[in-house]
Amino acid sequence: MSYTWNFDIVWGYRWILLSGTAVTIGLTIAVIVFGLVAGLVAAIAQLSRSPVLRWMSWAYIEMFRLTPLLVLLLWFYYALPIVTGIKLDALTASIVTLTLYGGSFYAEIIRGGIVSIDSGQSEAGMALGMTPARVMRRIVLPQAIKRMIPPLMNQSIIQFKNTSLVSVLAVPDLLYQGQVAAMDTYRALEVYTIVAAIYVVVLLPLTVVVKRAEKRLAQSN
Amino acid sequence: MSYRIEVTGLRKSFGTLTVLRDISLKVEPGQVVALIGPSGSGKSTLLRCLNLLVMPEGGQVRIGGDCFTFGGGSKMPGTKEQARFRSNTGMVFQHFNLFPHMTVVQNVMEGPVSVKGMPKREADAIARKLLAKVGLSDKVDVFPNKLSGGQKQRVAIARALAMEPEVMLFDEATSALDPELVGEVLGVMRDLAAEGMTMIIVTHEISFAREVADRVVFMRDGVIVEEGPAREVIDTPQQEATRTFLSHFHNRG
Ligand SMILES: Nc1ncnc2c1ncn2[C@@H]1O[C@H](COP(=O)(O)OP(=O)(O)O)[C@@H](O)[C@H]1O
Ligand SMILES: [Mg+2]
């Protein structure tokens, strides 16, 4: 009951923790950008007229949504080389896995946003003589994107936290560096408290932005 | 080619439900046709077949110089061709379907700019002129959610007119409006008719149809039951079904 906190030892690890934070942020940005592209492609495939495309994207989305991320990470790192002979380094395997995993959630958000737009909107655009592609670009997407932004941001916040799992592949992210520091110093309590605090401090401003976006959207409808 | 609209043997079903059975209809340039009939009789489907928002299964549709034949192995028009065909008919919907992310003037400019590739300045001038014509000069820069139903529908009419279509199709343009707002929309439609616009109007405003339309077409269960000069059909219907339908409207004449 009389644990004496000692943050001084941990202070010596500040640069390591900072570099871990940088890796985490960089990784998050990468998997958000790639994930949005994957999600957009899968969503458009879901809405396409081709049954084959629809089925393929459905299979992709459900497979990644329903498998635990940790299992996917281990599979892409350890199992993929056995199946295909392609050996990914830990960072690449992490980016690929998180991109596809996040993309499956983004796809559902994007698809949902598009189908939530009243069909009368497309009809009005078509009636003017616009092609379906132009209707999508000029009429449907601008309205749908507004509705997608808050859930996409929420999903991205989850992605930020998801990146902590890559530490199992020894990618030097914030949690991995925290583990190193904890092991060196035997100060698990201090180190992990600080690691948790860093995640919160980075995400706090983002959640405020999401709340604002949600409020603005509610008002504009 | 003395007709502006020529529909021949048009057929359409949804699954096992046959909605249009062999519909034929001819409309001369400048004529106004009121399409009346009970709900579910296929009036909307017929209008939507006329601008290909619904693809007919058989028959022929000609509007101006553009003609499509459906069914019987004839090739379905591609998306580009369909789009071009639609740009020649203006459509006004019951629920307005204005684009909520654009201002009133942008709504009206959208067709000319994005379909015809017209320069923005020119489209803006046309849009303002049309908005003045429907009495909305003071609303050009507001967003649709700030408008009343009657104002929204007048913007929708201006938006359709901006494409300079050869014909205008109205699908219950006043059915979603509060009673006190119906008049302002009918007024705009009456002006268009007077200017010689060719129009097909699906409506439950029987007295408006009698006054403004040249011809009335009465539909039931996917067939045209009776048609003729507006006053004749409305004042002295020949078919029992027409009489029954019209007896539900007390505001005749
Ligand atoms: N897209 C559709 N799919 C299935 N049934 C439809 C569709 N559109 C219309 N219908 C059916 O076709 C019939 C005629 O509808 P409609 O043309 O809207 O009639 P009206 O405009 O005269 O009320 C109705 O029974 C309606 O339920
Ligand atoms: Mg209808």
PDB file of C-alpha atoms in Angstrom, chain B residues 59-207:
ATOM      1  CA  GLY B  59     -43.106   0.123 -77.043  1.00  0.00           C
ATOM      2  CA  GLN B  60     -41.707   3.341 -78.345  1.00  0.00           C
ATOM      3  CA  VAL B  61     -41.135   6.815 -76.942  1.00  0.00           C
ATOM      4  CA  ARG B  62     -40.416   9.796 -79.145  1.00  0.00           C
ATOM      5  CA  ILE B  63     -39.822  13.275 -77.779  1.00  0.00           C
ATOM      6  CA  GLY B  64     -38.987  15.888 -80.370  1.00  0.00           C
ATOM      7  CA  GLY B  65     -36.437  14.312 -82.681  1.00  0.00           C
ATOM      8  CA  ASP B  66     -35.306  11.683 -80.160  1.00  0.00           C
ATOM      9  CA  CYS B  67     -36.816   8.236 -80.417  1.00  0.00           C
ATOM     10  CA  PHE B  68     -36.219   5.024 -78.455  1.00  0.00           C
ATOM     11  CA  THR B  69     -37.739   1.605 -79.077  1.00  0.00           C
ATOM     12  CA  PHE B  70     -37.885  -0.867 -76.212  1.00  0.00           C
ATOM     13  CA  GLY B  71     -38.151  -4.634 -76.011  1.00  0.00           C
ATOM     14  CA  GLY B  72     -38.327  -7.075 -78.895  1.00  0.00           C
ATOM     15  CA  GLY B  73     -34.553  -7.391 -79.019  1.00  0.00           C
ATOM     16  CA  SER B  74     -33.899  -3.694 -79.562  1.00  0.00           C
ATOM     17  CA  LYS B  75     -30.747  -2.443 -77.905  1.00  0.00           C
ATOM     18  CA  MET B  76     -31.102  -0.550 -74.619  1.00  0.00           C
ATOM     19  CA  PRO B  77     -29.751   2.985 -74.879  1.00  0.00           C
ATOM     20  CA  GLY B  78     -26.407   3.517 -73.110  1.00  0.00           C
ATOM     21  CA  THR B  79     -26.043   5.822 -70.092  1.00  0.00           C
ATOM     22  CA  LYS B  80     -24.751   8.742 -72.195  1.00  0.00           C
ATOM     23  CA  GLU B  81     -27.616   8.456 -74.663  1.00  0.00           C
ATOM     24  CA  GLN B  82     -30.127   8.199 -71.829  1.00  0.00           C
ATOM     25  CA  ALA B  83     -28.690  11.298 -70.208  1.00  0.00           C
ATOM     26  CA  ARG B  84     -28.911  13.278 -73.425  1.00  0.00           C
ATOM     27  CA  PHE B  85     -32.495  12.133 -73.924  1.00  0.00           C
ATOM     28  CA  ARG B  86     -33.437  13.218 -70.399  1.00  0.00           C
ATOM     29  CA  SER B  87     -31.873  16.626 -70.800  1.00  0.00           C
ATOM     30  CA  ASN B  88     -34.573  17.389 -73.345  1.00  0.00           C
ATOM     31  CA  THR B  89     -37.427  16.830 -70.879  1.00  0.00           C
ATOM     32  CA  GLY B  90     -37.907  18.836 -67.706  1.00  0.00           C
ATOM     33  CA  MET B  91     -39.253  16.909 -64.738  1.00  0.00           C
ATOM     34  CA  VAL B  92     -40.889  18.359 -61.640  1.00  0.00           C
ATOM     35  CA  PHE B  93     -41.333  16.001 -58.693  1.00  0.00           C
ATOM     36  CA  GLN B  94     -43.903  15.881 -55.941  1.00  0.00           C
ATOM     37  CA  HIS B  95     -41.236  16.294 -53.284  1.00  0.00           C
ATOM     38  CA  PHE B  96     -39.214  18.982 -55.119  1.00  0.00           C
ATOM     39  CA  ASN B  97     -35.879  17.136 -54.748  1.00  0.00           C
ATOM     40  CA  LEU B  98     -33.888  20.362 -54.660  1.00  0.00           C
ATOM     41  CA  PHE B  99     -30.171  19.914 -54.001  1.00  0.00           C
ATOM     42  CA  PRO B 100     -29.813  20.936 -50.336  1.00  0.00           C
ATOM     43  CA  HIS B 101     -26.058  21.586 -50.558  1.00  0.00           C
ATOM     44  CA  MET B 102     -26.508  24.283 -53.199  1.00  0.00           C
ATOM     45  CA  THR B 103     -28.087  27.696 -53.010  1.00  0.00           C
ATOM     46  CA  VAL B 104     -31.211  28.441 -55.007  1.00  0.00           C
ATOM     47  CA  VAL B 105     -29.288  29.979 -57.902  1.00  0.00           C
ATOM     48  CA  GLN B 106     -26.753  27.118 -57.885  1.00  0.00           C
ATOM     49  CA  ASN B 107     -29.611  24.627 -58.065  1.00  0.00           C
ATOM     50  CA  VAL B 108     -30.866  26.319 -61.205  1.00  0.00           C
ATOM     51  CA  MET B 109     -27.364  26.666 -62.722  1.00  0.00           C
ATOM     52  CA  GLU B 110     -26.424  23.039 -62.103  1.00  0.00           C
ATOM     53  CA  GLY B 111     -28.006  21.639 -65.272  1.00  0.00           C
ATOM     54  CA  PRO B 112     -26.578  24.147 -67.769  1.00  0.00           C
ATOM     55  CA  VAL B 113     -23.123  24.157 -66.140  1.00  0.00           C
ATOM     56  CA  SER B 114     -22.676  20.488 -65.479  1.00  0.00           C
ATOM     57  CA  VAL B 115     -24.594  18.984 -68.405  1.00  0.00           C
ATOM     58  CA  LYS B 116     -24.166  21.566 -71.153  1.00  0.00           C
ATOM     59  CA  GLY B 117     -20.795  22.844 -70.002  1.00  0.00           C
ATOM     60  CA  MET B 118     -22.087  26.420 -70.065  1.00  0.00           C
ATOM     61  CA  PRO B 119     -19.775  29.080 -68.560  1.00  0.00           C
ATOM     62  CA  LYS B 120     -20.824  29.965 -65.001  1.00  0.00           C
ATOM     63  CA  ARG B 121     -21.484  33.636 -65.753  1.00  0.00           C
ATOM     64  CA  GLU B 122     -23.865  32.826 -68.538  1.00  0.00           C
ATOM     65  CA  ALA B 123     -25.644  30.145 -66.495  1.00  0.00           C
ATOM     66  CA  ASP B 124     -25.922  32.538 -63.571  1.00  0.00           C
ATOM     67  CA  ALA B 125     -27.616  35.124 -65.751  1.00  0.00           C
ATOM     68  CA  ILE B 126     -30.071  32.572 -67.108  1.00  0.00           C
ATOM     69  CA  ALA B 127     -30.777  31.246 -63.627  1.00  0.00           C
ATOM     70  CA  ARG B 128     -31.503  34.715 -62.256  1.00  0.00           C
ATOM     71  CA  LYS B 129     -33.827  35.459 -65.140  1.00  0.00           C
ATOM     72  CA  LEU B 130     -35.758  32.220 -64.559  1.00  0.00           C
ATOM     73  CA  LEU B 131     -35.927  32.849 -60.829  1.00  0.00           C
ATOM     74  CA  ALA B 132     -37.332  36.295 -61.509  1.00  0.00           C
ATOM     75  CA  LYS B 133     -39.894  34.693 -63.757  1.00  0.00           C
ATOM     76  CA  VAL B 134     -41.098  32.364 -60.980  1.00  0.00           C
ATOM     77  CA  GLY B 135     -41.120  35.289 -58.548  1.00  0.00           C
ATOM     78  CA  LEU B 136     -38.093  34.385 -56.457  1.00  0.00           C
ATOM     79  CA  SER B 137     -35.578  37.122 -57.220  1.00  0.00           C
ATOM     80  CA  ASP B 138     -35.186  37.805 -53.505  1.00  0.00           C
ATOM     81  CA  LYS B 139     -34.248  34.194 -52.728  1.00  0.00           C
ATOM     82  CA  VAL B 140     -31.403  33.527 -55.186  1.00  0.00           C
ATOM     83  CA  ASP B 141     -28.683  33.180 -52.575  1.00  0.00           C
ATOM     84  CA  VAL B 142     -30.482  31.268 -49.830  1.00  0.00           C
ATOM     85  CA  PHE B 143     -30.349  27.533 -49.282  1.00  0.00           C
ATOM     86  CA  PRO B 144     -33.462  25.449 -50.020  1.00  0.00           C
ATOM     87  CA  ASN B 145     -34.112  24.637 -46.340  1.00  0.00           C
ATOM     88  CA  LYS B 146     -35.030  28.277 -45.829  1.00  0.00           C
ATOM     89  CA  LEU B 147     -37.863  28.126 -48.370  1.00  0.00           C
ATOM     90  CA  SER B 148     -41.541  27.254 -48.088  1.00  0.00           C
ATOM     91  CA  GLY B 149     -42.868  24.304 -50.064  1.00  0.00           C
ATOM     92  CA  GLY B 150     -44.352  26.556 -52.707  1.00  0.00           C
ATOM     93  CA  GLN B 151     -41.068  28.423 -53.119  1.00  0.00           C
ATOM     94  CA  LYS B 152     -39.150  25.144 -53.338  1.00  0.00           C
ATOM     95  CA  GLN B 153     -41.415  23.886 -56.093  1.00  0.00           C
ATOM     96  CA  ARG B 154     -41.022  27.121 -58.041  1.00  0.00           C
ATOM     97  CA  VAL B 155     -37.225  26.750 -57.793  1.00  0.00           C
ATOM     98  CA  ALA B 156     -37.589  23.172 -59.025  1.00  0.00           C
ATOM     99  CA  ILE B 157     -39.546  24.419 -62.017  1.00  0.00           C
ATOM    100  CA  ALA B 158     -36.896  27.043 -62.764  1.00  0.00           C
ATOM    101  CA  ARG B 159     -34.202  24.363 -62.434  1.00  0.00           C
ATOM    102  CA  ALA B 160     -35.958  22.194 -65.014  1.00  0.00           C
ATOM    103  CA  LEU B 161     -36.539  25.152 -67.353  1.00  0.00           C
ATOM    104  CA  ALA B 162     -32.854  26.089 -67.254  1.00  0.00           C
ATOM    105  CA  MET B 163     -32.118  23.132 -69.523  1.00  0.00           C
ATOM    106  CA  GLU B 164     -34.501  24.624 -72.109  1.00  0.00           C
ATOM    107  CA  PRO B 165     -36.371  21.339 -72.467  1.00  0.00           C
ATOM    108  CA  GLU B 166     -38.804  20.711 -75.284  1.00  0.00           C
ATOM    109  CA  VAL B 167     -41.398  19.334 -72.877  1.00  0.00           C
ATOM    110  CA  MET B 168     -42.157  19.620 -69.182  1.00  0.00           C
ATOM    111  CA  LEU B 169     -43.455  16.755 -67.046  1.00  0.00           C
ATOM    112  CA  PHE B 170     -45.119  17.480 -63.699  1.00  0.00           C
ATOM    113  CA  ASP B 171     -45.741  14.631 -61.263  1.00  0.00           C
ATOM    114  CA  GLU B 172     -48.238  15.857 -58.679  1.00  0.00           C
ATOM    115  CA  ALA B 173     -46.287  19.068 -58.313  1.00  0.00           C
ATOM    116  CA  THR B 174     -48.713  20.497 -55.751  1.00  0.00           C
ATOM    117  CA  SER B 175     -49.674  17.367 -53.787  1.00  0.00           C
ATOM    118  CA  ALA B 176     -47.105  17.890 -51.042  1.00  0.00           C
ATOM    119  CA  LEU B 177     -47.998  21.545 -50.515  1.00  0.00           C
ATOM    120  CA  ASP B 178     -50.097  23.210 -47.841  1.00  0.00           C
ATOM    121  CA  PRO B 179     -53.361  24.326 -49.458  1.00  0.00           C
ATOM    122  CA  GLU B 180     -52.515  28.021 -49.251  1.00  0.00           C
ATOM    123  CA  LEU B 181     -49.301  27.455 -51.252  1.00  0.00           C
ATOM    124  CA  VAL B 182     -50.843  25.497 -54.123  1.00  0.00           C
ATOM    125  CA  GLY B 183     -51.951  28.601 -55.985  1.00  0.00           C
ATOM    126  CA  GLU B 184     -48.503  30.126 -56.452  1.00  0.00           C
ATOM    127  CA  VAL B 185     -47.201  26.934 -58.098  1.00  0.00           C
ATOM    128  CA  LEU B 186     -50.263  26.472 -60.289  1.00  0.00           C
ATOM    129  CA  GLY B 187     -49.830  30.115 -61.313  1.00  0.00           C
ATOM    130  CA  VAL B 188     -46.332  29.425 -62.617  1.00  0.00           C
ATOM    131  CA  MET B 189     -47.575  26.356 -64.476  1.00  0.00           C
ATOM    132  CA  ARG B 190     -50.432  28.347 -65.976  1.00  0.00           C
ATOM    133  CA  ASP B 191     -47.939  30.964 -67.253  1.00  0.00           C
ATOM    134  CA  LEU B 192     -45.816  28.249 -68.830  1.00  0.00           C
ATOM    135  CA  ALA B 193     -48.850  26.821 -70.579  1.00  0.00           C
ATOM    136  CA  ALA B 194     -49.751  30.264 -71.885  1.00  0.00           C
ATOM    137  CA  GLU B 195     -46.215  30.652 -73.273  1.00  0.00           C
ATOM    138  CA  GLY B 196     -46.717  27.538 -75.343  1.00  0.00           C
ATOM    139  CA  MET B 197     -44.725  25.000 -73.377  1.00  0.00           C
ATOM    140  CA  THR B 198     -45.649  21.403 -74.146  1.00  0.00           C
ATOM    141  CA  MET B 199     -46.602  19.812 -70.846  1.00  0.00           C
ATOM    142  CA  ILE B 200     -47.915  16.623 -69.301  1.00  0.00           C
ATOM    143  CA  ILE B 201     -49.301  17.294 -65.861  1.00  0.00           C
ATOM    144  CA  VAL B 202     -50.220  14.563 -63.403  1.00  0.00           C
ATOM    145  CA  THR B 203     -52.567  16.276 -60.991  1.00  0.00           C
ATOM    146  CA  HIS B 204     -55.482  15.941 -58.616  1.00  0.00           C
ATOM    147  CA  GLU B 205     -56.404  19.601 -59.139  1.00  0.00           C
ATOM    148  CA  ILE B 206     -59.365  18.878 -61.360  1.00  0.00           C
ATOM    149  CA  SER B 207     -60.510  22.462 -61.752  1.00  0.00           C
TER     150      SER B 207
END
